[in-house]
XYZ file of C-alpha atoms in Angstrom:
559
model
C 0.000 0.000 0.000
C 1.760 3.194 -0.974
C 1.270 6.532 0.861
C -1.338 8.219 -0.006
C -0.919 12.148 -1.278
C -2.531 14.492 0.983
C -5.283 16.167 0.237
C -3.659 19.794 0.699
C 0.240 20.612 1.465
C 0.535 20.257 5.252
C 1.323 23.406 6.637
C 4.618 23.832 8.673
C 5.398 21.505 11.700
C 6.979 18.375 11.110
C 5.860 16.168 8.541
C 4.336 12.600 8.495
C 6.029 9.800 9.022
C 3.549 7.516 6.971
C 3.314 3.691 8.443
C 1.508 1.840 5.637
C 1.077 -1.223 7.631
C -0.920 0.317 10.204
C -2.713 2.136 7.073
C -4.039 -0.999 5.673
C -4.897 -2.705 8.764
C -7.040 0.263 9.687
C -8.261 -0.084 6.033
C -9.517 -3.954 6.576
C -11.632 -2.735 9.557
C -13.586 -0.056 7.825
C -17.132 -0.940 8.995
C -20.215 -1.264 5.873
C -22.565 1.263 7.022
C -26.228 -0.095 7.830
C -28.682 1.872 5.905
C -32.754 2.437 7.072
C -35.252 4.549 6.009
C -37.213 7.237 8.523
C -40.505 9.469 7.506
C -41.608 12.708 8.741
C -43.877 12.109 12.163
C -45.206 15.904 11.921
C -45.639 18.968 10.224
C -44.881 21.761 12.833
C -44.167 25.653 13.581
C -42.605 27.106 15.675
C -44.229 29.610 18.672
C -42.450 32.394 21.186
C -42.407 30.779 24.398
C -39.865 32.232 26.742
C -40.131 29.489 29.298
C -38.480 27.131 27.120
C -34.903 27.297 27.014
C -34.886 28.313 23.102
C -37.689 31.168 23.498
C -39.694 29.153 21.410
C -41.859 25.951 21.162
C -43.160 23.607 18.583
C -46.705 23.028 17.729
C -48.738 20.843 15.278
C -50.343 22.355 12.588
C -51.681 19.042 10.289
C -53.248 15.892 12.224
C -51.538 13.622 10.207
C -48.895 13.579 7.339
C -51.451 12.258 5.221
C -53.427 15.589 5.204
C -49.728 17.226 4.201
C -49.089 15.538 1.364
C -52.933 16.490 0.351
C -51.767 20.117 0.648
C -50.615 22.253 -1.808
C -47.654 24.936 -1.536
C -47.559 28.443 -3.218
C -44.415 30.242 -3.622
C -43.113 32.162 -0.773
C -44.498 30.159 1.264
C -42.668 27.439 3.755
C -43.339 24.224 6.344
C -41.669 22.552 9.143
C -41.654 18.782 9.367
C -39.883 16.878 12.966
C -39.110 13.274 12.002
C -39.197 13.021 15.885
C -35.761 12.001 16.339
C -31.843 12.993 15.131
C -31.054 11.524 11.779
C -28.088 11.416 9.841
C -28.404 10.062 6.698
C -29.625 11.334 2.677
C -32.993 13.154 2.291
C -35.198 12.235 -0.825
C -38.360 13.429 -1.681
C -41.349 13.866 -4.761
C -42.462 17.159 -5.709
C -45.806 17.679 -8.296
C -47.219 20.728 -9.561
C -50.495 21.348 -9.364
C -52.550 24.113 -11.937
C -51.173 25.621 -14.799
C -48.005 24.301 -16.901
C -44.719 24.866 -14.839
C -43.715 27.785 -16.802
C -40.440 28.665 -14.293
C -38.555 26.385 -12.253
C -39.226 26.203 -8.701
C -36.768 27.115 -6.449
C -36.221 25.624 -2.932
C -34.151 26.393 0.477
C -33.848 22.829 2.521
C -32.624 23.875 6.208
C -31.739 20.752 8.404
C -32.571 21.355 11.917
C -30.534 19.581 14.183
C -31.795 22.642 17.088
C -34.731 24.648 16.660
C -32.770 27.912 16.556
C -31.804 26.285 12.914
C -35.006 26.361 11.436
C -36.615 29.689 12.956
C -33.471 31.672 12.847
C -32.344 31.823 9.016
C -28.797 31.580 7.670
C -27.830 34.957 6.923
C -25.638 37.340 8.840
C -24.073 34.496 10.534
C -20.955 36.152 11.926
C -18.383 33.118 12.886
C -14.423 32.669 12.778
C -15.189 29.173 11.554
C -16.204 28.771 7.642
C -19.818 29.846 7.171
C -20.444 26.321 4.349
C -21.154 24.360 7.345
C -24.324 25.935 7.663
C -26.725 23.450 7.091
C -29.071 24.464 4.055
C -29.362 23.747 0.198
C -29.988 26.346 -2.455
C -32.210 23.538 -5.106
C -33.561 24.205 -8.210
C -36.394 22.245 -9.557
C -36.778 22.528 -13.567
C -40.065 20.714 -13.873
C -42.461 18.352 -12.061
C -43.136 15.329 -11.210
C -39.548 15.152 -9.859
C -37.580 12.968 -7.270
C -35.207 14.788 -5.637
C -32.587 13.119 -3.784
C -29.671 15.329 -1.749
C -26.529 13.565 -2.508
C -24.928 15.463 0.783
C -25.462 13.555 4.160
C -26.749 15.468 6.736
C -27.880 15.672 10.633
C -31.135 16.914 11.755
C -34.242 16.075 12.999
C -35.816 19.326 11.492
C -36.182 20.091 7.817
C -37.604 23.361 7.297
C -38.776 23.960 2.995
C -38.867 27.171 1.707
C -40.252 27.586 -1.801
C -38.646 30.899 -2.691
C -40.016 31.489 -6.237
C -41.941 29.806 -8.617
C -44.555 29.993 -11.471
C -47.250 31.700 -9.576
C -49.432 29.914 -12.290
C -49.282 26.488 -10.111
C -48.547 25.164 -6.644
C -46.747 22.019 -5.315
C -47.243 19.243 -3.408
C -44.433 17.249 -1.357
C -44.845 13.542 -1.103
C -42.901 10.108 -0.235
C -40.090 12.106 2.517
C -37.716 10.437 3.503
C -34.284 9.760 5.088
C -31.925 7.104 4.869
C -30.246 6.667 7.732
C -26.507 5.483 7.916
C -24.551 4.508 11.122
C -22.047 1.593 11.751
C -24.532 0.599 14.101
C -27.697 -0.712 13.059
C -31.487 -0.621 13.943
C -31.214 -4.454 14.905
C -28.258 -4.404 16.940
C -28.450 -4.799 20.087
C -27.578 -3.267 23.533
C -28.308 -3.256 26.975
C -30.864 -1.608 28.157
C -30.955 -0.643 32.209
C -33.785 0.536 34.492
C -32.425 3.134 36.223
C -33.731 4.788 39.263
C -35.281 7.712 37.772
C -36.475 8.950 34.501
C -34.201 11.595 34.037
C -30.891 9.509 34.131
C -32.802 6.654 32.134
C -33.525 9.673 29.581
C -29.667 10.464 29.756
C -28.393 7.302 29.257
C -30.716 6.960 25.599
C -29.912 10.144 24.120
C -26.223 9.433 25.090
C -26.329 6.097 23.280
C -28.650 7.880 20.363
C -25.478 10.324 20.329
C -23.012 8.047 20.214
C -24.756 6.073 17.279
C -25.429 8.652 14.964
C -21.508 10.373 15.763
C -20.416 6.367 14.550
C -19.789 5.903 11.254
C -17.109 4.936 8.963
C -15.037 6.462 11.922
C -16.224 7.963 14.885
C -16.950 11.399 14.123
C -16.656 13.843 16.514
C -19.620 15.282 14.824
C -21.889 14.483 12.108
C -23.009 17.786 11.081
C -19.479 19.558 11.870
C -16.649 18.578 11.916
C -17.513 15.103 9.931
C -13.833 13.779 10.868
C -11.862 12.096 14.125
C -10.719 14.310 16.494
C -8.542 12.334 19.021
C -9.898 13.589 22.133
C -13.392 12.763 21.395
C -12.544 9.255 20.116
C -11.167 8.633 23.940
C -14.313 9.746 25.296
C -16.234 7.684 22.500
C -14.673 4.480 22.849
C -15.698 4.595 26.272
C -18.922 5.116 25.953
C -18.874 2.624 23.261
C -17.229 -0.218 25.618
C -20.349 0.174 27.835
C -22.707 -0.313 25.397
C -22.582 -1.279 21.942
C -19.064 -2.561 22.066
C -17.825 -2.084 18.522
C -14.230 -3.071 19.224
C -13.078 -3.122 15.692
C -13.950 0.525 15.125
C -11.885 1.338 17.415
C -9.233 -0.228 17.123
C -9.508 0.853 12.930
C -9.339 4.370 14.495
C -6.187 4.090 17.042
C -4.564 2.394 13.572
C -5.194 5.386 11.670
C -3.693 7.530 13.996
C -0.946 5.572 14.458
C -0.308 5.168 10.504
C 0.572 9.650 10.257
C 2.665 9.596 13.524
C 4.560 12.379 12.485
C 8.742 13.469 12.431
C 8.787 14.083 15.700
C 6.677 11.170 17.181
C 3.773 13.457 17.952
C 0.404 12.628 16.993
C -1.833 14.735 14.930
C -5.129 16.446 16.668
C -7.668 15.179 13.851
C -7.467 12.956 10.292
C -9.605 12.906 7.395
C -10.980 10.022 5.596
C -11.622 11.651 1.999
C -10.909 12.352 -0.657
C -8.086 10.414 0.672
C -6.548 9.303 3.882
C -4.766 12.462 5.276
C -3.609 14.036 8.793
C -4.849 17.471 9.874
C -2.408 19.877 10.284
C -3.731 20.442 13.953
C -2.137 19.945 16.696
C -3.343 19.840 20.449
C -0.764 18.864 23.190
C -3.140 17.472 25.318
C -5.171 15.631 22.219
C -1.154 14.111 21.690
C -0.795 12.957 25.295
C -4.092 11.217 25.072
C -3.307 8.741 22.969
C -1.424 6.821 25.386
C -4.786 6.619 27.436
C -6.495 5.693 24.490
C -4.416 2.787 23.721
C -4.215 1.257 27.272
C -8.312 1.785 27.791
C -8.759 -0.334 24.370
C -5.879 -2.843 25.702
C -7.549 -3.506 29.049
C -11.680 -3.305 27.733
C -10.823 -5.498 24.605
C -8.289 -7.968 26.143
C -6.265 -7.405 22.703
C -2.656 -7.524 24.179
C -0.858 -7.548 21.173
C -2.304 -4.336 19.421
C -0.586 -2.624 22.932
C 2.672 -4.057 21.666
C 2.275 -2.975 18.386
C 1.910 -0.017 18.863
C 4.212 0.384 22.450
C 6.627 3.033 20.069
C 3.945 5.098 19.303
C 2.413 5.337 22.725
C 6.595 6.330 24.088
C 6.556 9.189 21.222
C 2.905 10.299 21.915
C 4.218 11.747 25.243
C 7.476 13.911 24.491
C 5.739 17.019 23.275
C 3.889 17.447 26.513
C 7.015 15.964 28.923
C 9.077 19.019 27.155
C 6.780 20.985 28.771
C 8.020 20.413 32.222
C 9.550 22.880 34.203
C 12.974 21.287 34.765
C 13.422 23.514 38.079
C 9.853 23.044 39.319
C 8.468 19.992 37.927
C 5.584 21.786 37.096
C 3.634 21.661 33.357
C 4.489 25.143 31.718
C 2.543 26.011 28.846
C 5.146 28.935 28.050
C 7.277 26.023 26.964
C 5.646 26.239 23.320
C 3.612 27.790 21.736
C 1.737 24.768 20.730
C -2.049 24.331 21.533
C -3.051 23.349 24.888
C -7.052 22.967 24.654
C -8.903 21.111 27.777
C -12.019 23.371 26.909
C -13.735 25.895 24.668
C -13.729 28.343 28.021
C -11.892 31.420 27.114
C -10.676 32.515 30.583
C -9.347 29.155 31.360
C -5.706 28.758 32.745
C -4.417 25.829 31.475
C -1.474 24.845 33.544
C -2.449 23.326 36.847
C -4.816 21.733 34.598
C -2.491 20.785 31.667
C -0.320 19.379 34.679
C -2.878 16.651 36.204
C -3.690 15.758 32.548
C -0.083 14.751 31.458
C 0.591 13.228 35.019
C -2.698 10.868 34.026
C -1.506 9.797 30.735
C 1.749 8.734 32.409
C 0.508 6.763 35.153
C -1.835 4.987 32.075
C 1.404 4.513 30.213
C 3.104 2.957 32.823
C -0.600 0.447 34.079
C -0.162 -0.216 29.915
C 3.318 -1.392 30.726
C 2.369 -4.063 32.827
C -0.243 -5.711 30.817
C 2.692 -5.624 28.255
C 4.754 -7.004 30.344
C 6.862 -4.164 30.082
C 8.708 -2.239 32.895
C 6.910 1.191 33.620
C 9.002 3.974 31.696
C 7.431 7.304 33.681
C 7.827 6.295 37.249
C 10.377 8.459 38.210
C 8.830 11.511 36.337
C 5.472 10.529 37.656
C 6.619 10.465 41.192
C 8.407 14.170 40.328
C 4.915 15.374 38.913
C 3.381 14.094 41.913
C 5.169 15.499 44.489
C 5.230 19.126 42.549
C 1.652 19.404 42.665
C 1.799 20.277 46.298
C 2.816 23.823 44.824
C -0.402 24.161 43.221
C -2.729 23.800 46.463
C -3.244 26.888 48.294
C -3.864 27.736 52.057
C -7.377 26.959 51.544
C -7.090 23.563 50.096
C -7.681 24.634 46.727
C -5.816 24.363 43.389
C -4.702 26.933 41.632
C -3.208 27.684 38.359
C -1.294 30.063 36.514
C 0.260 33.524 37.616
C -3.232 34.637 39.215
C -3.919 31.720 41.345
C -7.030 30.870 39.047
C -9.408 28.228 40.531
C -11.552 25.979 38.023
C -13.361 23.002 37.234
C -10.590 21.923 34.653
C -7.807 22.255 37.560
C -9.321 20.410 39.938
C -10.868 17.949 38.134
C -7.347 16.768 36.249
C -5.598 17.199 39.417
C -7.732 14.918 41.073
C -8.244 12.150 38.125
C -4.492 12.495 38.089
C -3.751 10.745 41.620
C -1.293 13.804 42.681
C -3.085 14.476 45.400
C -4.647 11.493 48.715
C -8.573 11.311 48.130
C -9.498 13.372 50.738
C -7.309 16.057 49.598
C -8.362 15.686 46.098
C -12.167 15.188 46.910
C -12.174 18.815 49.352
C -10.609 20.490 46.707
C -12.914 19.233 44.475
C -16.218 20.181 46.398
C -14.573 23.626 47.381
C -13.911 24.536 43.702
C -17.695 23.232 42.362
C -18.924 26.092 45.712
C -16.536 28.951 44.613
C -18.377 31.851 43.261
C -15.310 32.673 41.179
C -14.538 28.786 39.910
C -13.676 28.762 36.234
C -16.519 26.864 35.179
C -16.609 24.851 32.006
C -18.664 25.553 28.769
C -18.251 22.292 26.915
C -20.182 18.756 27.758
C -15.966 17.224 27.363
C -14.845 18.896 30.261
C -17.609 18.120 32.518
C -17.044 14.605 31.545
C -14.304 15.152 33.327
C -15.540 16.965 36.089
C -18.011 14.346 36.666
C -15.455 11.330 36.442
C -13.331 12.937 39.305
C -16.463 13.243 41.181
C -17.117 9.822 41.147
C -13.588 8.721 41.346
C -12.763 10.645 44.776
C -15.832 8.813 46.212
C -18.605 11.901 45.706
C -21.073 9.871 43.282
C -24.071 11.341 44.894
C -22.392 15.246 43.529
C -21.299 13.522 40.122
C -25.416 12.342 39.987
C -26.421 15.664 40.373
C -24.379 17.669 38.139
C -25.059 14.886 35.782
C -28.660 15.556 36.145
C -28.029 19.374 36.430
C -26.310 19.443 32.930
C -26.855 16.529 30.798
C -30.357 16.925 32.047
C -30.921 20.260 31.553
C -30.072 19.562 28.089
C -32.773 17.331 27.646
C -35.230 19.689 29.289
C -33.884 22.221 26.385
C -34.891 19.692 23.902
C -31.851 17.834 23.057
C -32.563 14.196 21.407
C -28.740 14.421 21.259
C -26.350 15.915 23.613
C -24.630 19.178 21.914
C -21.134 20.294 21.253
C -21.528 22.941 24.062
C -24.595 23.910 26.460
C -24.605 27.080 29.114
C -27.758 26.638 30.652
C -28.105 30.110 31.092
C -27.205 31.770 27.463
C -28.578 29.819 24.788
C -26.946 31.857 22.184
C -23.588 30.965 23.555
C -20.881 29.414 20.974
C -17.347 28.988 20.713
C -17.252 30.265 17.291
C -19.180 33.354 17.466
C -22.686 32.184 16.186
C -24.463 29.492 17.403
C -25.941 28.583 14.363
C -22.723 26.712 13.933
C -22.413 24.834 16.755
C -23.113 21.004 16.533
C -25.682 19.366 18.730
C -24.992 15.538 18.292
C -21.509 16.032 19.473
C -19.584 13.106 20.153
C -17.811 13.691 23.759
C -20.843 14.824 25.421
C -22.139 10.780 24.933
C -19.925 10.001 28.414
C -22.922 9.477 30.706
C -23.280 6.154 29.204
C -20.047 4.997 30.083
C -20.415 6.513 33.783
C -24.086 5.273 34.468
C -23.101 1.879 33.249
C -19.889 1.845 35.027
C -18.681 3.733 38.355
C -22.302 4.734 39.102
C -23.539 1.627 38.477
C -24.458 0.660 41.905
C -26.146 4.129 42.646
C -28.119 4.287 39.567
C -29.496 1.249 38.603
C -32.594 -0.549 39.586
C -31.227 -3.750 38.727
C -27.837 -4.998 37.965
C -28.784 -7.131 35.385
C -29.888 -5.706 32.223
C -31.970 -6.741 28.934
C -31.209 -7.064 25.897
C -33.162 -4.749 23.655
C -32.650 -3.486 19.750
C -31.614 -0.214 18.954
C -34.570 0.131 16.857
C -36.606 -0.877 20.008
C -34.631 1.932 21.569
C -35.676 4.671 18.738
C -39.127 4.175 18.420
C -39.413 4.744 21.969
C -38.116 8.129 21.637
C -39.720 8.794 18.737
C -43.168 7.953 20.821
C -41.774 9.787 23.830
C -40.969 13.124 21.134
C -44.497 12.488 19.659
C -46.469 12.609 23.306
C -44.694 15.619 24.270
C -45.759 17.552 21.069
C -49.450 16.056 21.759
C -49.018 18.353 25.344
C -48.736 21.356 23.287
């Protein structure tokens, strides 16, 4: 297999050190996508209502579809229709004219609603630092009817708001026969546990985590399906957990810890992100943290999958993953220092963050992972001594008050304490009042994406303080559901729902792969304080669907 030729020159940095085996063993484990149809439950519009959390609620307009498809559509003139659940997949639909000869062609604006701000809002003005074509609508133009139209792009919604923005105003059309197919490496009669949990709130979380993590697996997993469309290695960690604790598509992983491990690059650092097409090709992004991750990646597949010999394979990789973020250490201190370069430290989409108490606990993490990978290797542990260094250094970064603190200004935040504590630098008491005390500070840092409270929420439960990791599991995941979510979104502030990282919210994402983690908590370290019964039953994830879709369909009935 010969390297492939990347899609666009590779901008500065080092370049990739292409491993072709790895290339072509990822290649043999590319999944065939499962393919299903869904139809339109209801035609809809949308009403001000500023109790709801997007100022605005839905409300039938037609009893049934079949009375749409009786109706007839003038130009100027537009419709909602919810297919009661998140799709991702390739819209079709029949158009007819009705009246006169179609003297003009018709011309139509699709909008794919994967919130209800896309379909009510519009697409223009959008003022973002991100590229304005991931908005999702479609300029068509129909020449004449009867036509099929079929949208060769795949999209993500459960909306789809038509527009007919000009036509003959000699005839009128009616829509017919909607559909989507549906595509997702996981299919509608696979199967996966299903729990009873002790409330309906976390048994509502756990489903739209799985329906999340479905729809965000594909050829790869996507950390997105709408935006970004490609693997970003932070969310696969956070996704192949998830995925151990429910649907358990071990090759898909492992296909995706191969393909970052085929564009290791010059200097033994992994890339951020990869593409899949045209061709196979790494991002030129780069995340330190992303880089040190892959380590953990590798041993969590190792020890869920029992595949010991991948972990050798790849034992190089998971050394050079770890030198970018080991130069960052403060040779006098110990200490992580992000001054060290000027690459990009991320943890979270919050602005105001300081990332070096935080960026500290992280890389101590991946190292004690490393060196737990070791063993199952049988290898000896290669970042004892530095762990031990990292461990005792963190000592600098509690203050009088039992608190961590980062950076120049003493900052206190979520992201701090949380990697601190995941990290083992501190005893569990330590780590757990720190904890607590930072969640109570007026002033915490707090963070804006569902990735970092992952995190937030692991170190809850890991310092013993599942009871506080329930509720800010119910006070954010559920919140989100409140909102509306049938998928959890790239970011959520429950009190600005305008809020984005990129300046509009009309381009955020809201089936976002690393806010699928409550699966992988409920179903693991909360298990015991969550579930009914221990012992689960084995349902389909069609089974799983079309009780959403009922649950979506009763709620509307309310209204």
């Amino acid at each position: 297999m010969a390297a492939p030729t990347p899609a666009y020159p590779l901008k500065g940095g080092p370049q990739t050190r292409w491993n072709m085996e790895f290339a072509g063993k990822a290649e043999e484990l590319k999944p065939t996508l499962h393919r299903w149809p869904r139809r339109p439950q209801n035609v809809i519009r949308f009403v001000e209502d500023e109790t709801q959390y997007f100022g605005i609620r839905p409300s039938k307009i037609m009893k049934t579809m079949q009375d749409f498809e009786a109706s007839l559509w003038a130009r100027k003139s537009d419709f909602i229709l919810d297919f009661g659940i998140h799709m991702v997949g390739y819209l079709s639909m029949r158009l007819d004219s009705h009246g006169s000869h179609m003297d003009a062609p018709c011309r139509l604006r699709l909008t794919f609603g994967e919130s209800p701000f896309d379909v009510t809002m519009g697409m223009d003005n959008v003022k973002t630092w991100i590229s304005t074509s991931w908005l999702p609508d479609e300029i068509v133009n129909i020449d004449m009817c009867p036509e099929i139209l079929r949208m060769p792009r795949r999209h993500s919604f459960r909306y789809l708001r038509v527009e007919i923005i000009d036509m003959s105003p000699k005839c009128k059309l009616s829509f017919s026969d909607i559909s989507c197919e549906c595509v997702s490496a996981i299919g509608p009669s696979d199967k996966v546990d299903a729990y009873a949990f002790k409330n309906t709130v976390l048994d509502r979380i756990d489903q739209v985590s799985l329906m999340t993590l479905r729809d965000c697996m594909q050829t790869v997993f996507e950390d997105g399906p709408r935006r970004d469309k490609r693997l970003w290695l932070g969310d696969l960690r956070l996704q192949a957990l998830a995925n151990y604790k429910s649907f358990k598509d071990f090759n898909l992983v492992k296909r995706c810890i191969y393909q970052f491990a085929a564009i290791v690059r010059e200097d033994d650092s992994v890339p951020a992100c990869l593409f899949e097409h045209p061709v196979f090709t790494p991002s030129d992004d780069y995340i330190v943290d992303y880089d040190a991750l892959f380590a953990v990646v590798v041993y969590d597949y190792v020890e869920a999958s029992g595949d010991i010999a991948i972990g050798k394979e790849l034992w190089p990789t998971v050394l050079g993953c770890l030198k970018k973020a080991l130069s960052h250490l403060d040779p006098e201190t110990g200490l992580f220092d992000p001054s060290r370069g000027d690459d990009w430290k991320f943890l979270d989409w919050q602005e105001d963050l300081d990332r070096s108490a935080g960026s500290h606990g992280l890389l101590l993490y991946c190292l004690k992972a490393t060196n737990k990978l070791a063993l199952l290797l049988g290898q000896e542990p290669p970042h004892e001594h530095t762990a031990m260094t990292m461990t005792e250094a963190a000592k600098a970064l509690l203050n009088d008050e039992g608190l961590v603190v980062s950076g120049p200004n003493a900052q206190i935040s979520y992201a701090s304490a949380a990697w601190l504590a995941l990290s083992g630098a501190f005893p569990q008491e330590t780590a757990r009042t720190a904890l607590l005390k930072t969640l109570d500070h007026p002033d915490a840092i707090r963070p804006l994406t569902p990735y970092l409270w992952h995190y937030v929420c692991e170190a809850l439960a890991d310092v013993g303080c599942k009871e506080e990791c329930i509720k800010v599991m119910e006070g954010y995941w559920g919140k989100m559901i409140e909102a509306g979510a049938d998928t959890f979104w790239e970011c959520f502030d429950p009190e600005n729902r305008t809020n984005s990282p990129y300046g509009d919210v009309r381009n955020n994402s809201f089936c976002h792969a690393w806010s699928c983690t409550p699966t992988y908590l409920l179903r693991g370290k909360l298990a015991s304080n969550v579930l009914q019964d221990q012992v689960p039953k084995a349902t389909t994830v069609e089974e799983l669907d079309d009780s959403w879709i009922a649950h979506t369909s009763a709620e509307l009935e309310k209204v």
